[in-house]
Coordinates of C-alpha atoms in Angstrom, one line a residue:
M1 CA 53.4 -96.3 209.2
N2 CA 52.4 -99.5 211.1
K3 CA 51.4 -99.6 214.7
K4 CA 54.6 -101.4 215.8
S5 CA 56.8 -98.7 214.1
V6 CA 54.7 -95.9 215.8
I7 CA 55.2 -97.5 219.2
G8 CA 58.9 -97.9 218.5
S9 CA 59.2 -94.2 217.5
F10 CA 57.5 -93.1 220.7
A11 CA 59.9 -95.3 222.7
D12 CA 62.8 -93.7 220.9
M13 CA 61.6 -90.3 222.0
A14 CA 61.2 -91.4 225.6
I15 CA 64.6 -93.1 225.8
A16 CA 66.4 -90.2 224.1
L17 CA 64.8 -87.6 226.5
S18 CA 65.7 -89.7 229.6
S19 CA 69.2 -90.7 228.6
L20 CA 70.8 -88.3 226.1
P21 CA 72.1 -84.8 226.4
P22 CA 69.2 -82.3 225.8
D23 CA 70.3 -81.1 222.4
E24 CA 70.8 -84.6 221.0
A25 CA 67.6 -85.8 222.7
F26 CA 65.4 -83.2 221.1
N27 CA 66.9 -83.8 217.7
V28 CA 66.0 -87.5 218.1
S29 CA 62.5 -86.5 219.2
A30 CA 62.1 -84.2 216.1
Q31 CA 63.1 -87.0 213.8
A32 CA 60.8 -89.5 215.6
A33 CA 57.9 -87.0 215.4
A34 CA 58.4 -86.6 211.6
R35 CA 58.5 -90.4 211.3
I36 CA 55.3 -90.9 213.3
T37 CA 53.3 -88.2 211.6
G38 CA 54.7 -88.5 208.0
A39 CA 55.6 -84.9 208.1
F40 CA 58.3 -83.6 205.7
R41 CA 59.7 -81.5 208.4
S42 CA 59.2 -81.1 212.1
C43 CA 60.5 -78.5 214.6
V44 CA 60.5 -78.2 218.4
I45 CA 60.3 -74.6 219.7
L46 CA 60.6 -74.1 223.5
K47 CA 60.2 -71.1 225.9
N48 CA 63.1 -70.8 228.3
K49 CA 63.1 -69.5 231.9
K50 CA 63.7 -65.9 230.6
G51 CA 60.6 -66.1 228.5
E52 CA 62.6 -66.3 225.3
I53 CA 61.3 -68.5 222.5
K54 CA 64.0 -70.5 220.8
I55 CA 64.3 -73.2 218.2
K56 CA 65.4 -76.3 220.2
A57 CA 65.5 -79.0 217.4
G58 CA 64.4 -79.8 213.9
F59 CA 64.3 -82.4 211.3
P60 CA 65.9 -82.7 208.7
H61 CA 68.9 -81.6 210.7
G62 CA 70.8 -78.4 209.8
A63 CA 67.9 -76.5 208.3
H64 CA 66.0 -74.9 211.2
G65 CA 68.3 -72.4 212.8
V66 CA 68.6 -74.5 216.0
G67 CA 69.6 -72.6 219.0
E68 CA 68.4 -69.2 217.6
R69 CA 65.7 -67.1 219.1
V70 CA 62.7 -66.6 216.8
T71 CA 61.9 -63.2 215.3
G72 CA 59.5 -60.8 217.0
A73 CA 56.8 -61.5 214.5
A74 CA 57.2 -65.3 214.9
E75 CA 57.2 -64.9 218.7
K76 CA 54.0 -63.0 218.6
F77 CA 52.3 -65.7 216.6
L78 CA 53.7 -68.6 218.6
C79 CA 52.7 -66.9 221.9
K80 CA 49.2 -66.7 220.4
V81 CA 49.2 -70.4 219.7
M82 CA 50.5 -71.2 223.2
D83 CA 47.9 -68.9 224.9
G84 CA 45.1 -70.3 222.8
R85 CA 46.1 -73.9 223.9
E86 CA 44.7 -75.3 220.6
P87 CA 46.4 -76.5 217.4
V88 CA 46.5 -74.2 214.4
F89 CA 46.5 -75.4 210.8
I90 CA 47.8 -72.9 208.2
N91 CA 47.3 -73.4 204.5
Q92 CA 49.7 -71.5 202.2
P93 CA 51.7 -69.9 205.0
A94 CA 53.6 -67.7 202.4
S95 CA 50.4 -65.7 201.8
N96 CA 48.8 -66.0 205.2
P97 CA 49.1 -62.8 207.3
Q98 CA 49.5 -64.8 210.5
T99 CA 52.7 -66.5 209.2
A100 CA 54.1 -63.7 207.1
Y101 CA 57.3 -64.1 209.0
M102 CA 58.0 -67.4 207.3
K103 CA 57.2 -66.3 203.8
D104 CA 60.7 -66.7 202.4
L105 CA 61.1 -70.1 204.1
A106 CA 57.8 -71.3 202.7
L107 CA 58.7 -70.2 199.2
T108 CA 62.2 -71.7 199.4
Y109 CA 61.1 -75.1 200.5
G110 CA 57.6 -75.1 198.9
I111 CA 55.8 -75.4 202.2
A112 CA 52.1 -75.4 201.6
S113 CA 50.6 -76.7 204.9
V114 CA 51.9 -76.1 208.4
F115 CA 50.5 -77.5 211.6
F116 CA 51.3 -75.7 214.9
V117 CA 50.6 -77.7 218.1
P118 CA 51.2 -76.1 221.6
L119 CA 53.3 -78.2 224.0
L120 CA 51.0 -78.1 227.0
A121 CA 52.0 -78.9 230.6
E122 CA 49.4 -78.9 233.4
K123 CA 50.0 -75.3 234.3
E124 CA 51.7 -73.7 231.4
A125 CA 52.6 -73.9 227.7
L126 CA 56.2 -75.1 227.2
G127 CA 56.5 -74.3 223.6
V128 CA 55.2 -75.3 220.1
M129 CA 55.7 -78.3 217.8
V130 CA 55.6 -77.5 214.1
F131 CA 54.9 -79.9 211.3
D132 CA 55.2 -79.5 207.5
F133 CA 52.2 -81.4 206.2
T134 CA 52.6 -80.3 202.6
K135 CA 50.9 -82.9 200.3
R136 CA 49.7 -84.8 203.4
K137 CA 46.0 -85.3 204.3
K138 CA 44.7 -83.4 207.3
K139 CA 44.1 -86.7 209.1
Y140 CA 47.8 -86.7 210.0
C141 CA 47.1 -83.7 212.3
N142 CA 45.8 -86.2 214.9
D143 CA 49.2 -87.9 215.0
G144 CA 50.8 -84.5 215.4
V145 CA 48.6 -83.7 218.4
A146 CA 49.4 -87.1 220.0
V147 CA 53.2 -86.6 219.5
A148 CA 53.0 -83.1 221.0
R149 CA 51.1 -84.3 224.0
F150 CA 53.6 -87.1 224.5
L151 CA 56.6 -84.8 224.2
A152 CA 55.1 -82.2 226.5
R153 CA 54.5 -84.8 229.2
E154 CA 58.1 -86.1 228.9
I155 CA 59.5 -82.5 229.1
E156 CA 57.4 -81.8 232.2
V157 CA 58.6 -84.9 233.9
L158 CA 62.3 -84.1 233.1
R159 CA 61.9 -80.5 234.3
H160 CA 60.3 -81.7 237.5
Q161 CA 63.2 -84.2 238.0
K162 CA 65.7 -81.5 237.3
R163 CA 64.1 -79.1 239.9
E164 CA 64.1 -81.9 242.5
R165 CA 67.8 -82.7 241.8
E166 CA 68.7 -79.0 242.0
K167 CA 66.7 -78.7 245.3
E168 CA 68.5 -81.7 246.8
D169 CA 71.9 -80.4 245.6
R170 CA 71.2 -77.0 247.1
I171 CA 70.1 -78.5 250.5
Q172 CA 73.3 -80.6 250.5
R173 CA 75.5 -77.6 249.7
L174 CA 73.8 -75.4 252.3
T175 CA 74.1 -78.2 254.9
L176 CA 77.8 -78.6 254.2
L177 CA 78.3 -74.8 254.2
G178 CA 76.4 -74.7 257.5
E179 CA 78.6 -77.3 259.1
H180 CA 81.8 -75.6 258.0
S181 CA 80.4 -72.1 258.8
A182 CA 79.4 -73.3 262.3
K183 CA 82.9 -74.6 263.1
I184 CA 84.7 -71.5 261.9
A185 CA 82.1 -69.1 263.3
H186 CA 82.2 -70.7 266.8
I187 CA 86.0 -70.1 267.0
I188 CA 85.6 -66.5 265.7
R189 CA 82.6 -65.7 267.9
N190 CA 84.4 -66.7 271.1
A191 CA 87.1 -64.2 270.4
L192 CA 84.6 -61.6 269.3
V193 CA 82.6 -61.8 272.5
T194 CA 85.7 -61.0 274.5
I195 CA 86.8 -58.2 272.2
V196 CA 83.3 -56.6 272.0
G197 CA 82.9 -56.8 275.8
L198 CA 86.2 -55.1 276.4
L199 CA 85.4 -52.4 273.9
R200 CA 82.0 -51.8 275.5
R201 CA 83.7 -51.1 278.8
L202 CA 86.4 -49.0 277.1
K203 CA 84.0 -46.8 275.2
D204 CA 82.2 -45.9 278.5
S205 CA 85.5 -45.0 280.3
T206 CA 85.8 -41.5 281.6
S207 CA 89.6 -41.5 281.3
L208 CA 89.5 -41.4 277.4
S209 CA 89.7 -38.2 275.4
E210 CA 86.9 -37.4 273.0
H211 CA 89.2 -38.3 270.1
D212 CA 90.0 -41.7 271.6
K213 CA 86.3 -42.3 272.4
T214 CA 85.5 -41.7 268.8
L215 CA 88.1 -44.2 267.7
V216 CA 87.0 -46.8 270.2
L217 CA 83.3 -46.3 269.2
F218 CA 84.3 -46.8 265.5
I219 CA 86.1 -50.0 266.4
F220 CA 83.2 -51.2 268.6
N221 CA 80.6 -50.7 265.8
A222 CA 82.8 -52.5 263.3
M223 CA 83.3 -55.5 265.7
A224 CA 79.6 -55.5 266.6
S225 CA 78.8 -55.7 262.9
L226 CA 81.2 -58.6 262.5
E227 CA 79.7 -60.3 265.5
R228 CA 76.2 -60.1 263.9
R229 CA 77.5 -61.6 260.6
V230 CA 79.2 -64.4 262.5
N231 CA 75.9 -65.1 264.3
Q232 CA 74.1 -65.1 260.9
A233 CA 76.6 -67.6 259.5
L234 CA 75.9 -69.9 262.5
S235 CA 72.2 -69.8 261.6
F236 CA 72.9 -72.2 258.7
A237 CA 73.4 -75.0 261.2
K238 CA 70.2 -74.2 263.1
F239 CA 67.6 -74.2 260.3
S240 CA 67.9 -77.8 259.0
P241 CA 64.9 -80.1 259.2
E242 CA 66.0 -81.9 262.3
Y243 CA 65.6 -78.7 264.3
L244 CA 62.2 -77.9 262.9
N245 CA 59.9 -79.0 265.9
P246 CA 56.7 -78.0 264.1
K247 CA 53.3 -77.4 265.8
K248 CA 49.8 -76.8 264.4
E249 CA 49.3 -73.0 264.0
R250 CA 46.6 -70.9 262.4
V251 CA 48.7 -69.1 259.8
G252 CA 46.4 -66.2 259.3
S253 CA 46.5 -65.4 263.0
V254 CA 50.3 -65.7 263.1
L255 CA 50.6 -63.3 260.1
Q256 CA 48.0 -60.8 261.5
S257 CA 50.0 -60.6 264.7
L258 CA 53.2 -60.1 262.8
V259 CA 51.7 -57.4 260.6
D260 CA 50.4 -55.5 263.7
T261 CA 53.9 -55.6 265.2
E262 CA 55.5 -54.4 261.9
R263 CA 53.1 -51.5 261.7
T264 CA 54.1 -50.4 265.2
L265 CA 57.9 -50.8 264.4
H266 CA 57.6 -49.1 261.0
P267 CA 54.8 -46.4 261.2
N268 CA 55.9 -44.8 257.9
I269 CA 55.4 -48.0 255.9
H270 CA 52.0 -48.9 254.7
M271 CA 51.5 -52.6 255.6
H272 CA 48.6 -54.3 253.8
F273 CA 47.3 -57.7 254.8
E274 CA 44.9 -59.8 252.8
K275 CA 44.0 -62.9 254.7
G276 CA 42.3 -65.7 252.8
S277 CA 38.7 -66.7 253.6
E278 CA 39.8 -69.4 256.0
D279 CA 42.4 -69.2 258.8
T280 CA 44.2 -72.3 257.6
E281 CA 45.9 -74.5 260.2
L282 CA 49.4 -75.8 259.2
L283 CA 52.1 -77.7 260.8
I284 CA 54.9 -75.1 261.1
N285 CA 57.6 -73.7 263.3
K286 CA 55.9 -70.4 264.1
G287 CA 59.2 -68.6 265.0
W288 CA 60.8 -69.6 261.7
I289 CA 57.9 -68.4 259.6
E290 CA 57.9 -65.1 261.5
N291 CA 61.6 -64.8 260.9
C292 CA 61.1 -65.4 257.2
I293 CA 58.4 -62.8 256.8
N294 CA 60.2 -60.3 259.0
D295 CA 63.4 -60.7 256.8
L296 CA 61.4 -60.1 253.6
V297 CA 59.8 -57.0 255.2
L298 CA 63.1 -55.5 256.3
N299 CA 64.6 -56.2 252.8
A300 CA 61.6 -54.4 251.2
I301 CA 62.2 -51.4 253.5
D302 CA 65.9 -51.4 252.7
A303 CA 64.9 -51.3 249.0
G304 CA 62.9 -48.1 249.6
A305 CA 59.4 -49.6 249.7
R306 CA 56.5 -47.4 250.9
N307 CA 53.9 -50.2 250.6
I308 CA 54.2 -53.9 251.6
W309 CA 51.4 -56.3 250.8
I310 CA 51.1 -59.7 252.5
A311 CA 48.5 -62.1 251.1
T312 CA 47.6 -65.8 251.6
G313 CA 45.9 -68.3 249.5
K314 CA 45.6 -72.0 248.6
I315 CA 46.5 -74.0 245.5
Q316 CA 44.0 -76.8 246.1
S317 CA 45.2 -79.0 243.1
E318 CA 48.7 -79.1 244.6
E319 CA 47.7 -79.1 248.3
R320 CA 49.9 -76.1 248.9
F321 CA 49.4 -72.9 251.0
V322 CA 50.9 -69.7 249.6
I323 CA 52.1 -66.6 251.4
A324 CA 52.9 -63.7 249.0
V325 CA 55.0 -60.8 250.2
R326 CA 55.0 -57.9 247.7
N327 CA 56.6 -54.4 247.9
D328 CA 56.9 -51.4 245.7
G329 CA 60.6 -50.7 246.4
E330 CA 63.4 -50.7 243.9
P331 CA 63.3 -53.9 241.8
I332 CA 66.1 -56.5 241.9
D333 CA 68.3 -56.3 238.8
P334 CA 70.3 -59.5 238.4
M335 CA 72.9 -57.7 236.3
K336 CA 73.7 -55.3 239.1
I337 CA 74.5 -58.1 241.5
N338 CA 76.3 -60.3 239.0
I339 CA 73.8 -63.2 238.9
K340 CA 72.4 -64.9 235.7
C341 CA 68.8 -65.3 236.9
L342 CA 66.7 -64.0 239.7
S343 CA 66.4 -67.3 241.4
E344 CA 70.1 -67.1 242.3
I345 CA 69.2 -64.4 244.8
F346 CA 68.7 -67.2 247.3
D347 CA 72.3 -68.5 246.9
P348 CA 74.7 -67.8 249.8
F349 CA 76.7 -64.6 249.7
V350 CA 74.5 -63.0 247.0
T351 CA 73.3 -59.6 248.2
T352 CA 71.7 -56.5 246.9
K353 CA 73.1 -54.3 249.7
E354 CA 76.3 -52.5 249.6
N355 CA 77.4 -53.8 253.0
G356 CA 75.3 -56.9 253.0
F357 CA 76.6 -60.4 253.9
G358 CA 74.3 -62.3 251.5
L359 CA 73.0 -65.0 253.9
G360 CA 69.6 -63.6 254.8
L361 CA 67.6 -65.0 251.9
S362 CA 69.6 -68.3 251.9
I363 CA 68.5 -68.8 255.5
V364 CA 64.9 -67.9 254.6
K365 CA 65.0 -70.5 251.8
S366 CA 66.5 -73.1 254.2
M367 CA 63.8 -72.5 256.8
I368 CA 61.0 -72.8 254.2
Q369 CA 62.5 -76.0 252.6
S370 CA 62.9 -77.5 256.1
H371 CA 59.1 -77.3 256.2
G372 CA 58.9 -79.2 252.9
G373 CA 58.1 -76.0 251.1
D374 CA 59.7 -73.7 248.6
I375 CA 60.1 -70.0 247.8
A376 CA 60.2 -68.1 244.5
V377 CA 60.6 -64.4 243.5
E378 CA 59.7 -62.1 240.7
S379 CA 60.8 -58.5 240.3
I380 CA 59.4 -56.3 237.6
T381 CA 59.8 -52.7 236.5
G382 CA 56.5 -51.0 235.4
C383 CA 54.9 -54.1 233.8
G384 CA 53.7 -57.6 234.4
H385 CA 50.4 -59.0 235.5
L386 CA 50.4 -56.9 238.7
G387 CA 51.0 -53.7 236.8
N388 CA 53.4 -51.3 238.6
T389 CA 57.0 -51.8 239.6
H390 CA 57.1 -54.5 242.3
T391 CA 59.1 -57.3 243.9
M392 CA 57.2 -60.3 245.1
F393 CA 58.3 -63.4 247.1
M394 CA 56.0 -66.4 247.1
I395 CA 56.3 -68.9 250.0
Y396 CA 54.8 -72.3 249.3
L397 CA 54.0 -74.6 252.3
P398 CA 52.5 -78.1 252.2
M399 CA 49.0 -78.4 253.6

């Protein structure tokens, strides 16, 4: 294939990935990859947010099980390729123990040489590109590596752009929600203040019978709870960037003071604080950051946590400061709260509590994003890189 055709094929991949729907774009990419490398077949396999490895596209079309999840044996081998971060060339895959999972496929199509190239982003492996180089010289492997590197870069750019769009959309939705919530909540709160005030006087009255006092107290508690929820709804309007008013603060000192207070308030909970080697100074709204951490601590206690760990660190390559808040309480199960993925826990009105309002974590995310940061969560039962059951929130702030 001449140089001009190669450049054209790379251009086809770039244009397809930036302008076509994902499925169609990856099919074009698989075809262009086969054209560039001279491979008889090519296949794009990607890992999704849930960690599942699925066949995204293939060439020739219709012969790769596109959209299906790979088998357990295939997943084990492909994960090994991704973890190794190096290409793997397999001769005679039908008889090679590493690729025993594709024996029938190799025999059916006469596949004698397969080249597996991990699709590597800066921080993670996105998937694997597979080439059928049967009756092709091994020199074509260099073209396969070049194609995989190009595709990985394009995928990483697209994913970054998608995350940014989702972030902007979410901020706009929350801002709009905040504006409407504030208008409605102000009207309701004015009435509630009057009602709660009168009930407070009535429940302390000496002229009521014990039965009537019980009823009044019940109504008072219900109205007070409603008042708290209305105040929480009003918070949406308060935590947008224009109200940030940040100041330079030593984050380690802020967190140490907060941990000391939490230990006093919750003596039965073991609070652990691991401050980084430096007491980093950041431009933050101290009260907002304290509110965020306090909300995460209270959520952990509500989930039955006995231990809560707060740790800080830096990601120098990204110029970001990290605050991790981990607990050993009951993990968050997306299925139980009717969400598709754990990241939706930050959406308004999503709650793990029976009587929860579902705005706490949305407000936390709004406060963090107003700082130009972000927040993520993982919740694991009895496995994972940290070992035991845990839920961990990671707050990322710009340095």
